[in-house]
Coordinates of C-alpha atoms in Angstrom, one line a residue:
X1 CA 18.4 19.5 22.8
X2 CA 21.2 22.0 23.3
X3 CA 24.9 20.9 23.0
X4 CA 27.3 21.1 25.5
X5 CA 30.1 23.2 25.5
X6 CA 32.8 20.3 25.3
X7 CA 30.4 18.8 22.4
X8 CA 31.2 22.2 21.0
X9 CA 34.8 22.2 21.4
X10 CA 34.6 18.8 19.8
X11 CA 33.3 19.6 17.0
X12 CA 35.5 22.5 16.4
X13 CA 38.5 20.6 16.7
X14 CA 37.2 17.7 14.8
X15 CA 36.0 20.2 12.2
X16 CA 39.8 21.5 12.1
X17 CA 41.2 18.1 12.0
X18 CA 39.3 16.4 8.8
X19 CA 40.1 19.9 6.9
X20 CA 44.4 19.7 8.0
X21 CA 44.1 15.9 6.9
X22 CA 42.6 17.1 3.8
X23 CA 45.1 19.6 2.9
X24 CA 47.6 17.7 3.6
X25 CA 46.4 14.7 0.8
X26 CA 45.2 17.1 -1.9
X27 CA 49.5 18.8 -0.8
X28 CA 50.2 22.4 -2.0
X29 CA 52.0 21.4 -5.3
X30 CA 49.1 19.8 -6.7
X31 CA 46.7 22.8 -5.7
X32 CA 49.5 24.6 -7.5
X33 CA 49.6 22.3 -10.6
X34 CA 45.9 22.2 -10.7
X35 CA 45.6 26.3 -10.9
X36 CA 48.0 26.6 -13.6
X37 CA 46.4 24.0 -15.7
X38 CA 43.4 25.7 -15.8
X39 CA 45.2 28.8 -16.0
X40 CA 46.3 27.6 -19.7
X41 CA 42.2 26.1 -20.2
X42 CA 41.2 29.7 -19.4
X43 CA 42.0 30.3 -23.4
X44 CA 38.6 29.0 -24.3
X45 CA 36.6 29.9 -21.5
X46 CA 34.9 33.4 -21.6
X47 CA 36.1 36.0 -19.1
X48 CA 32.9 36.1 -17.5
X49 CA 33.0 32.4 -16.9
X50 CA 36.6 32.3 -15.9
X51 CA 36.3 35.2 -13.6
X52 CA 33.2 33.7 -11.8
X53 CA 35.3 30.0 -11.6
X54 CA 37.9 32.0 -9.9
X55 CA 36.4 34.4 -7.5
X56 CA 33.6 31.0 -6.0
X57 CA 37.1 29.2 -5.8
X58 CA 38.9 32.1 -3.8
X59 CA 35.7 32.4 -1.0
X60 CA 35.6 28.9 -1.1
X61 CA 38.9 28.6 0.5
X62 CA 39.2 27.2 4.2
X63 CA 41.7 27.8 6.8
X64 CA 43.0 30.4 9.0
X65 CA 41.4 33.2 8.6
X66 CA 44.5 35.8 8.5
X67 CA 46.8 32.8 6.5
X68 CA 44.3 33.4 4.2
X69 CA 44.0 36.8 4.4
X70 CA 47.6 37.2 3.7
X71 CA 47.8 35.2 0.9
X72 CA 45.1 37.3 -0.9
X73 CA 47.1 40.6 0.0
X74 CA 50.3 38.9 -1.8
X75 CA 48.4 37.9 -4.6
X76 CA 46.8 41.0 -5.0
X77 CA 50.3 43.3 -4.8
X78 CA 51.9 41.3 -7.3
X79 CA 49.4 40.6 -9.7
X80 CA 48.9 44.6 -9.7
X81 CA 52.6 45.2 -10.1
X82 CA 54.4 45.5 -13.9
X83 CA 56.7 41.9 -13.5
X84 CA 55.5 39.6 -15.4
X85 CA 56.2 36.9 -16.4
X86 CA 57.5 36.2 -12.4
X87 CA 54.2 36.8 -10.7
X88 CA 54.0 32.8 -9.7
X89 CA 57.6 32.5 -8.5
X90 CA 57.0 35.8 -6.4
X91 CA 53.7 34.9 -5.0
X92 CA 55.2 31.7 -3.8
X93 CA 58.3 33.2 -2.5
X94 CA 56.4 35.8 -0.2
X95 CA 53.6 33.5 0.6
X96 CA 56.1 31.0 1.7
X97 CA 57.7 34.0 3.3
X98 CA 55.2 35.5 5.0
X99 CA 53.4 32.6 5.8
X100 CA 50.4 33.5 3.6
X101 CA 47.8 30.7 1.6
X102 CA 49.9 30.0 -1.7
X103 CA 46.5 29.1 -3.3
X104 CA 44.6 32.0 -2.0
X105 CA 47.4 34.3 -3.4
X106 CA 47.6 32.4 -7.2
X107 CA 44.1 32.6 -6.7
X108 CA 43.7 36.3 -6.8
X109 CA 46.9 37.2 -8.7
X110 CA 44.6 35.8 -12.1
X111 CA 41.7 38.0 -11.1
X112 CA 43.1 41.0 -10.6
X113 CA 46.3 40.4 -13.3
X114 CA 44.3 39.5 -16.7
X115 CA 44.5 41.0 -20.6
X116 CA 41.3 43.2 -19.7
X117 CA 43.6 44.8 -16.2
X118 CA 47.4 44.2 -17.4
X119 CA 47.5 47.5 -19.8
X120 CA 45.7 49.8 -17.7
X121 CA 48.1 48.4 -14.7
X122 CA 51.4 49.0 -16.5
X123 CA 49.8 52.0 -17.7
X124 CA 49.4 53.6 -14.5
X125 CA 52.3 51.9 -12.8
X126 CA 54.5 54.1 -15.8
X127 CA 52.5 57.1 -14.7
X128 CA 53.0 57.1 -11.7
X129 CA 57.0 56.3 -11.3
X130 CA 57.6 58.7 -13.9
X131 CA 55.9 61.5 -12.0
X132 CA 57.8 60.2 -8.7
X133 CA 61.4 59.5 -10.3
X134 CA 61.1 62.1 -13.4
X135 CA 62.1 59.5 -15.8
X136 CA 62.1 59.8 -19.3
X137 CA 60.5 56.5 -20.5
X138 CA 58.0 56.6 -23.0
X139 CA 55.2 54.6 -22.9
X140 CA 56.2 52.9 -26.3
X141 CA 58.9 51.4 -24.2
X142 CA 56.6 49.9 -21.9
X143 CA 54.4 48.3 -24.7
X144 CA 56.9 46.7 -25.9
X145 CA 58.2 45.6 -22.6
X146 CA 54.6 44.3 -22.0
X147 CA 55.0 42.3 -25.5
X148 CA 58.0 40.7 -24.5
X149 CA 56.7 39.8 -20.9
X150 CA 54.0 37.8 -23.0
X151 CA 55.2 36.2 -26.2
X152 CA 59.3 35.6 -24.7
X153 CA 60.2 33.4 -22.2
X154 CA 61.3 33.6 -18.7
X155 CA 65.1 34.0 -19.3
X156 CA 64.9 36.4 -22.8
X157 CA 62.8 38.7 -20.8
X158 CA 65.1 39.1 -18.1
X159 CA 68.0 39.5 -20.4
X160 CA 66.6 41.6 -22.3
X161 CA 65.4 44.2 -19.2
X162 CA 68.8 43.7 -18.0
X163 CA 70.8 45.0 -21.4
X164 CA 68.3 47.4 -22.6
X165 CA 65.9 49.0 -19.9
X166 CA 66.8 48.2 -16.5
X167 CA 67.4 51.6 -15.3
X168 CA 64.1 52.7 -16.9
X169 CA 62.1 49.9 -15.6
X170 CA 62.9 51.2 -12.1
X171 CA 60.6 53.9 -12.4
X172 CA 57.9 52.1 -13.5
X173 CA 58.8 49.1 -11.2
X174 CA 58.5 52.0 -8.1
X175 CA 55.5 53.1 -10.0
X176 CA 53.9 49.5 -9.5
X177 CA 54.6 49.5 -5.9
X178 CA 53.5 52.5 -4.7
X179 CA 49.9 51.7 -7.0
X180 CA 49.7 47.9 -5.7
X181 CA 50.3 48.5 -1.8
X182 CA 46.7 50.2 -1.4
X183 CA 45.1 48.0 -3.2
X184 CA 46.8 45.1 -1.0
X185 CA 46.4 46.5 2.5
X186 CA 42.2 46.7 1.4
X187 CA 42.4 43.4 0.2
X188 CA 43.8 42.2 3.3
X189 CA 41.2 43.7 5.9
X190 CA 38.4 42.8 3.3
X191 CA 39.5 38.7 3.1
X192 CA 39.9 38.7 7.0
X193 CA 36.1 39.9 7.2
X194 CA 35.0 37.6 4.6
X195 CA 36.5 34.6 6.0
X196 CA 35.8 35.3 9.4
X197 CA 32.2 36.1 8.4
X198 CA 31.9 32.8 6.0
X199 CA 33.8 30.2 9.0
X200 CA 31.0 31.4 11.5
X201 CA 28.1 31.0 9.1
X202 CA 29.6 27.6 8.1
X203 CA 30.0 26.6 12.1
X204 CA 26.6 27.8 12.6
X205 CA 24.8 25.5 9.9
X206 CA 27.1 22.7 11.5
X207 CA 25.5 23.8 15.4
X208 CA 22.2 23.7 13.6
X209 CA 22.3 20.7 11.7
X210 CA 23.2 19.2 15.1
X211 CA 20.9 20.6 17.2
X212 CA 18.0 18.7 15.0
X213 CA 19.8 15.6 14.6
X214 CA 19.6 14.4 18.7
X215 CA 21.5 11.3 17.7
X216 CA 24.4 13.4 16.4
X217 CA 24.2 15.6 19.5
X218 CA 23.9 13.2 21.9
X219 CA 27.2 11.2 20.5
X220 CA 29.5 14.9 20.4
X221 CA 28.0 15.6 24.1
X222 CA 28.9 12.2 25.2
X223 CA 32.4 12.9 23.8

């Protein structure tokens, strides 16, 4: 029995209803809350482990397509740039901003911003602002700028960019930028095709599953 094209309609609408309600009870500070807290479990988890949690819970993700999209470029661009420790109030500035998914974007920020990635990050976002501004920091600098970003908190590691290397940090701040936004714009056009690709294979099964349930058919026709 083939479905009609209202039954269709239905069941795309109904589909997008149940998954708004659902967002809306789980709320975006809990999905929040809930990714930091593992964020801190990740300690005793291997990388391979943590890396695989994170990546099934990123495609997992539903929603508008190009929200999502979005929030994965934001993620990705500040995770890939040298300011730590800020990436979550930044990520949840320009998602809220640019009306990206705040969970996609935390999401990504802790695959692509990890021990294993952050040297090699701040090590090329160094290289390449000091080529681009000619500025004489040394890369001793930025290790211990990268130790203080770790072990301080929030407010001694701005202080102590402010009264010691704020003009130096511009370089490799620039540096950051012109090494994330690549990596951001392919991130984007890859997430759109992923999602778009994964929400038609998911409405699919659903068309299918219908199609041999004539109960279930009959019922979204009728509506």
């Amino acid at each position: 029995m083939q479905m009609s094209t209202q039954g269709f309609h239905y069941l795309v609408e109904h589909n997008v209803l149940v998954r708004e309600t659902h967002m809306r009870e789980i709320g975006p500070v809990n999905k929040v809350k809930n990714i930091l807290r593992f964020e801190k479990r990740d300690k005793g988890i291997s990388p391979g482990r943590t890396v695989r949690y994170q990546w099934l819970r990123l495609v997992r993700l539903r929603g508008d397509p190009f929200v999502l999209a979005r929030g994965v470029a934001i993620g990705t661009f500040i995770g890939l740039t040298p300011t730590i420790p800020f990436h979550t109030i930044l990520i949840i500035f320009f998602c809220a901003a640019g009306r990206g998914h705040l969970v996609a974007g935390l999401v990504v920020s802790l695959l692509v911003s990890n021990p294993l990635t952050i040297p090699l990050q701040y090590y090329l976002s160094w290289k390449v602002g000091t080529i681009l501004t000619g500025s004489s920091l040394s890369w001793e600098q930025v290790e211990r700028l990268m130790g203080l970003a770790r072990d301080a908190s929030m407010f001694e590691a701005v202080k102590s960019i402010y009264i010691n290397s704020f003009r130096s940090m511009v370089s490799v701040l620039l540096g950051g930028i012109v090494f994330s936004l690549p990596f951001a714009i392919i991130s984007y056009f890859s997430a759109v095709y992923l999602y778009i690709r994964r929400q038609k294979r998911r409405m699919n099964r659903l068309i299918k599953t219908n199609h041999n349930d004539p109960k279930s058919s009959k019922e979204i026709s009728h509506n």
